Amino acid sequence: MKTVIAVCLGLFSASAWAQAAPSCPTLPASAGLQWEQRADASFIACKAITADGRQILNVMLTSRDPKIRLERRLREEESTFSGEEIYWYKLDLGGQETIPAMASRRITVVELGDDQYAQVWINADSAQELSSMISLAQQLDVRAASAQLSAGN
């Protein structure tokens, strides 16, 4: 009987944890993408995957400052993410930013609040796909998920 009670309590606590675990923001059904998620107490990593298995949009929510330096010379599009004004940046590839395959890839870091950050990057294959992913990123709201992260871990 004690074993049955222990198992039931274990299932209950696992169920409660699963309900409390933060999750990736909702993707519009029209996007044709699906999240792959990985999370722990200090981060949530969300990878938007196309039907053919390509990672096109990545969002990492973290309670640690990523300390990624984004250089003004690489600044491109002005936009918003989760209600915050941002700039998208070309990737810093040690002077090789002009490689054609990198032209439609972008990164940004957003401070959402005290000990709440979002690193967002786009791996688009074309200027049209880049524009589409920037528009999609503008629709994402990550504040609820990022607020659940443990600060200082």
PDB file of C-alpha atoms in Angstrom:
ATOM      1  CA  MET A   1       0.000   0.000   0.000  1.00  0.00           C
ATOM      2  CA  LYS A   2       2.866   2.388   0.824  1.00  0.00           C
ATOM      3  CA  THR A   3       4.344   1.676  -2.619  1.00  0.00           C
ATOM      4  CA  VAL A   4       1.059   2.527  -4.344  1.00  0.00           C
ATOM      5  CA  ILE A   5       0.813   5.801  -2.403  1.00  0.00           C
ATOM      6  CA  ALA A   6       4.433   6.678  -3.218  1.00  0.00           C
ATOM      7  CA  VAL A   7       3.876   5.958  -6.920  1.00  0.00           C
ATOM      8  CA  CYS A   8       0.694   8.048  -6.953  1.00  0.00           C
ATOM      9  CA  LEU A   9       2.458  10.942  -5.222  1.00  0.00           C
ATOM     10  CA  GLY A  10       5.332  10.659  -7.689  1.00  0.00           C
ATOM     11  CA  LEU A  11       2.942  10.743 -10.650  1.00  0.00           C
ATOM     12  CA  PHE A  12       1.098  13.695  -9.148  1.00  0.00           C
ATOM     13  CA  SER A  13       4.301  15.705  -8.641  1.00  0.00           C
ATOM     14  CA  ALA A  14       5.524  14.843 -12.154  1.00  0.00           C
ATOM     15  CA  SER A  15       2.177  15.951 -13.540  1.00  0.00           C
ATOM     16  CA  ALA A  16       2.308  19.207 -11.584  1.00  0.00           C
ATOM     17  CA  TRP A  17       5.871  19.864 -12.778  1.00  0.00           C
ATOM     18  CA  ALA A  18       4.877  19.227 -16.395  1.00  0.00           C
ATOM     19  CA  GLN A  19       2.062  21.747 -16.093  1.00  0.00           C
ATOM     20  CA  ALA A  20       4.354  24.358 -14.529  1.00  0.00           C
ATOM     21  CA  ALA A  21       7.212  23.857 -16.980  1.00  0.00           C
ATOM     22  CA  PRO A  22       7.627  26.863 -19.267  1.00  0.00           C
ATOM     23  CA  SER A  23       7.058  26.319 -22.937  1.00  0.00           C
ATOM     24  CA  CYS A  24       7.824  27.880 -26.284  1.00  0.00           C
ATOM     25  CA  PRO A  25       5.568  30.672 -27.519  1.00  0.00           C
ATOM     26  CA  THR A  26       2.650  29.742 -29.753  1.00  0.00           C
ATOM     27  CA  LEU A  27       3.441  29.623 -33.465  1.00  0.00           C
ATOM     28  CA  PRO A  28       0.720  30.700 -35.892  1.00  0.00           C
ATOM     29  CA  ALA A  29      -0.793  27.656 -37.624  1.00  0.00           C
ATOM     30  CA  SER A  30      -0.143  29.330 -40.975  1.00  0.00           C
ATOM     31  CA  ALA A  31       3.624  29.293 -40.311  1.00  0.00           C
ATOM     32  CA  GLY A  32       3.909  25.580 -41.102  1.00  0.00           C
ATOM     33  CA  LEU A  33       6.539  25.207 -38.371  1.00  0.00           C
ATOM     34  CA  GLN A  34       6.798  23.095 -35.261  1.00  0.00           C
ATOM     35  CA  TRP A  35       8.831  23.761 -32.113  1.00  0.00           C
ATOM     36  CA  GLU A  36      11.421  21.391 -30.725  1.00  0.00           C
ATOM     37  CA  GLN A  37      11.889  22.361 -27.085  1.00  0.00           C
ATOM     38  CA  ARG A  38      14.531  21.792 -24.466  1.00  0.00           C
ATOM     39  CA  ALA A  39      14.307  23.409 -21.039  1.00  0.00           C
ATOM     40  CA  ASP A  40      15.606  23.458 -17.504  1.00  0.00           C
ATOM     41  CA  ALA A  41      15.328  25.938 -14.628  1.00  0.00           C
ATOM     42  CA  SER A  42      17.522  28.589 -16.275  1.00  0.00           C
ATOM     43  CA  PHE A  43      16.742  28.326 -19.994  1.00  0.00           C
ATOM     44  CA  ILE A  44      14.230  27.352 -22.648  1.00  0.00           C
ATOM     45  CA  ALA A  45      15.537  26.561 -26.124  1.00  0.00           C
ATOM     46  CA  CYS A  46      12.959  26.619 -28.904  1.00  0.00           C
ATOM     47  CA  LYS A  47      13.842  25.536 -32.433  1.00  0.00           C
ATOM     48  CA  ALA A  48      11.241  26.123 -35.144  1.00  0.00           C
ATOM     49  CA  ILE A  49      11.541  23.280 -37.638  1.00  0.00           C
ATOM     50  CA  THR A  50      10.181  23.254 -41.201  1.00  0.00           C
ATOM     51  CA  ALA A  51       8.326  20.255 -42.650  1.00  0.00           C
ATOM     52  CA  ASP A  52      11.600  19.135 -44.293  1.00  0.00           C
ATOM     53  CA  GLY A  53      13.439  19.244 -40.942  1.00  0.00           C
ATOM     54  CA  ARG A  54      15.356  22.510 -41.373  1.00  0.00           C
ATOM     55  CA  GLN A  55      15.877  24.794 -38.342  1.00  0.00           C
ATOM     56  CA  ILE A  56      14.723  28.206 -39.465  1.00  0.00           C
ATOM     57  CA  LEU A  57      14.033  30.176 -36.272  1.00  0.00           C
ATOM     58  CA  ASN A  58      15.631  29.672 -32.885  1.00  0.00           C
ATOM     59  CA  VAL A  59      14.685  31.333 -29.606  1.00  0.00           C
ATOM     60  CA  MET A  60      16.605  30.814 -26.393  1.00  0.00           C
ATOM     61  CA  LEU A  61      15.139  32.306 -23.245  1.00  0.00           C
ATOM     62  CA  THR A  62      17.571  32.499 -20.370  1.00  0.00           C
ATOM     63  CA  SER A  63      18.018  33.964 -16.915  1.00  0.00           C
ATOM     64  CA  ARG A  64      21.700  34.638 -17.669  1.00  0.00           C
ATOM     65  CA  ASP A  65      22.986  37.583 -19.653  1.00  0.00           C
ATOM     66  CA  PRO A  66      24.351  35.982 -22.837  1.00  0.00           C
ATOM     67  CA  LYS A  67      26.954  38.763 -23.164  1.00  0.00           C
ATOM     68  CA  ILE A  68      26.869  38.557 -26.945  1.00  0.00           C
ATOM     69  CA  ARG A  69      28.380  41.658 -28.463  1.00  0.00           C
ATOM     70  CA  LEU A  70      26.429  42.815 -31.489  1.00  0.00           C
ATOM     71  CA  GLU A  71      28.432  45.316 -33.536  1.00  0.00           C
ATOM     72  CA  ARG A  72      26.718  48.366 -34.985  1.00  0.00           C
ATOM     73  CA  ARG A  73      28.427  47.791 -38.361  1.00  0.00           C
ATOM     74  CA  LEU A  74      26.418  44.540 -38.667  1.00  0.00           C
ATOM     75  CA  ARG A  75      23.068  46.147 -37.782  1.00  0.00           C
ATOM     76  CA  GLU A  76      20.344  45.580 -40.353  1.00  0.00           C
ATOM     77  CA  GLU A  77      16.559  45.556 -39.873  1.00  0.00           C
ATOM     78  CA  GLU A  78      14.733  47.472 -37.146  1.00  0.00           C
ATOM     79  CA  SER A  79      11.872  45.473 -35.651  1.00  0.00           C
ATOM     80  CA  THR A  80      10.173  44.327 -32.439  1.00  0.00           C
ATOM     81  CA  PHE A  81      10.285  41.107 -30.443  1.00  0.00           C
ATOM     82  CA  SER A  82       7.882  40.342 -27.610  1.00  0.00           C
ATOM     83  CA  GLY A  83       6.996  44.022 -27.372  1.00  0.00           C
ATOM     84  CA  GLU A  84      10.602  45.260 -27.274  1.00  0.00           C
ATOM     85  CA  GLU A  85      12.248  47.439 -29.950  1.00  0.00           C
ATOM     86  CA  ILE A  86      15.204  45.593 -31.487  1.00  0.00           C
ATOM     87  CA  TYR A  87      17.637  45.502 -34.366  1.00  0.00           C
ATOM     88  CA  TRP A  88      18.505  42.375 -36.280  1.00  0.00           C
ATOM     89  CA  TYR A  89      22.218  41.854 -36.953  1.00  0.00           C
ATOM     90  CA  LYS A  90      24.132  39.961 -39.568  1.00  0.00           C
ATOM     91  CA  LEU A  91      26.230  37.198 -38.044  1.00  0.00           C
ATOM     92  CA  ASP A  92      29.787  38.155 -37.130  1.00  0.00           C
ATOM     93  CA  LEU A  93      31.927  35.667 -38.999  1.00  0.00           C
ATOM     94  CA  GLY A  94      35.318  37.294 -38.570  1.00  0.00           C
ATOM     95  CA  GLY A  95      35.083  39.369 -41.742  1.00  0.00           C
ATOM     96  CA  GLN A  96      33.308  36.753 -43.851  1.00  0.00           C
ATOM     97  CA  GLU A  97      29.813  38.214 -43.392  1.00  0.00           C
ATOM     98  CA  THR A  98      29.563  38.742 -47.157  1.00  0.00           C
ATOM     99  CA  ILE A  99      29.375  35.011 -47.951  1.00  0.00           C
ATOM    100  CA  PRO A 100      26.117  34.664 -49.958  1.00  0.00           C
ATOM    101  CA  ALA A 101      24.734  31.930 -47.679  1.00  0.00           C
ATOM    102  CA  MET A 102      24.995  34.309 -44.690  1.00  0.00           C
ATOM    103  CA  ALA A 103      23.123  37.208 -46.329  1.00  0.00           C
ATOM    104  CA  SER A 104      19.738  36.064 -44.993  1.00  0.00           C
ATOM    105  CA  ARG A 105      20.783  35.014 -41.504  1.00  0.00           C
ATOM    106  CA  ARG A 106      20.219  37.241 -38.488  1.00  0.00           C
ATOM    107  CA  ILE A 107      20.671  37.350 -34.717  1.00  0.00           C
ATOM    108  CA  THR A 108      19.510  39.576 -31.903  1.00  0.00           C
ATOM    109  CA  VAL A 109      19.543  39.632 -28.112  1.00  0.00           C
ATOM    110  CA  VAL A 110      16.645  41.148 -26.195  1.00  0.00           C
ATOM    111  CA  GLU A 111      16.611  42.081 -22.520  1.00  0.00           C
ATOM    112  CA  LEU A 112      13.060  41.314 -21.421  1.00  0.00           C
ATOM    113  CA  GLY A 113      13.434  42.265 -17.767  1.00  0.00           C
ATOM    114  CA  ASP A 114      15.642  41.673 -14.748  1.00  0.00           C
ATOM    115  CA  ASP A 115      17.558  38.457 -15.429  1.00  0.00           C
ATOM    116  CA  GLN A 116      15.382  37.659 -18.463  1.00  0.00           C
ATOM    117  CA  TYR A 117      16.932  37.546 -21.921  1.00  0.00           C
ATOM    118  CA  ALA A 118      16.022  36.219 -25.337  1.00  0.00           C
ATOM    119  CA  GLN A 119      18.583  35.239 -27.955  1.00  0.00           C
ATOM    120  CA  VAL A 120      16.890  34.937 -31.328  1.00  0.00           C
ATOM    121  CA  TRP A 121      18.430  33.859 -34.590  1.00  0.00           C
ATOM    122  CA  ILE A 122      17.079  33.241 -38.063  1.00  0.00           C
ATOM    123  CA  ASN A 123      18.566  30.780 -40.557  1.00  0.00           C
ATOM    124  CA  ALA A 124      16.659  31.834 -43.693  1.00  0.00           C
ATOM    125  CA  ASP A 125      17.586  30.612 -47.159  1.00  0.00           C
ATOM    126  CA  SER A 126      16.485  33.755 -48.999  1.00  0.00           C
ATOM    127  CA  ALA A 127      15.615  37.409 -48.524  1.00  0.00           C
ATOM    128  CA  GLN A 128      11.926  36.518 -48.845  1.00  0.00           C
ATOM    129  CA  GLU A 129      12.179  33.826 -46.157  1.00  0.00           C
ATOM    130  CA  LEU A 130      14.129  36.239 -43.934  1.00  0.00           C
ATOM    131  CA  SER A 131      11.364  38.829 -44.248  1.00  0.00           C
ATOM    132  CA  SER A 132       8.777  36.163 -43.416  1.00  0.00           C
ATOM    133  CA  MET A 133      10.698  35.017 -40.314  1.00  0.00           C
ATOM    134  CA  ILE A 134      11.191  38.582 -39.076  1.00  0.00           C
ATOM    135  CA  SER A 135       7.421  39.085 -39.387  1.00  0.00           C
ATOM    136  CA  LEU A 136       6.816  35.816 -37.541  1.00  0.00           C
ATOM    137  CA  ALA A 137       9.256  36.774 -34.768  1.00  0.00           C
ATOM    138  CA  GLN A 138       7.345  40.039 -34.286  1.00  0.00           C
ATOM    139  CA  GLN A 139       4.241  37.990 -33.423  1.00  0.00           C
ATOM    140  CA  LEU A 140       5.895  35.889 -30.714  1.00  0.00           C
ATOM    141  CA  ASP A 141       5.261  36.700 -27.060  1.00  0.00           C
ATOM    142  CA  VAL A 142       7.786  35.058 -24.768  1.00  0.00           C
ATOM    143  CA  ARG A 143       7.208  37.051 -21.586  1.00  0.00           C
ATOM    144  CA  ALA A 144       5.121  34.406 -19.791  1.00  0.00           C
ATOM    145  CA  ALA A 145       7.702  31.692 -20.447  1.00  0.00           C
ATOM    146  CA  SER A 146      10.711  33.849 -19.598  1.00  0.00           C
ATOM    147  CA  ALA A 147       9.129  34.998 -16.319  1.00  0.00           C
ATOM    148  CA  GLN A 148       9.106  31.357 -15.143  1.00  0.00           C
ATOM    149  CA  LEU A 149      12.876  30.991 -15.431  1.00  0.00           C
ATOM    150  CA  SER A 150      14.952  30.887 -12.273  1.00  0.00           C
ATOM    151  CA  ALA A 151      17.122  33.943 -11.929  1.00  0.00           C
ATOM    152  CA  GLY A 152      20.804  33.606 -11.276  1.00  0.00           C
ATOM    153  CA  ASN A 153      21.217  29.941 -12.237  1.00  0.00           C
TER     154      ASN A 153
END
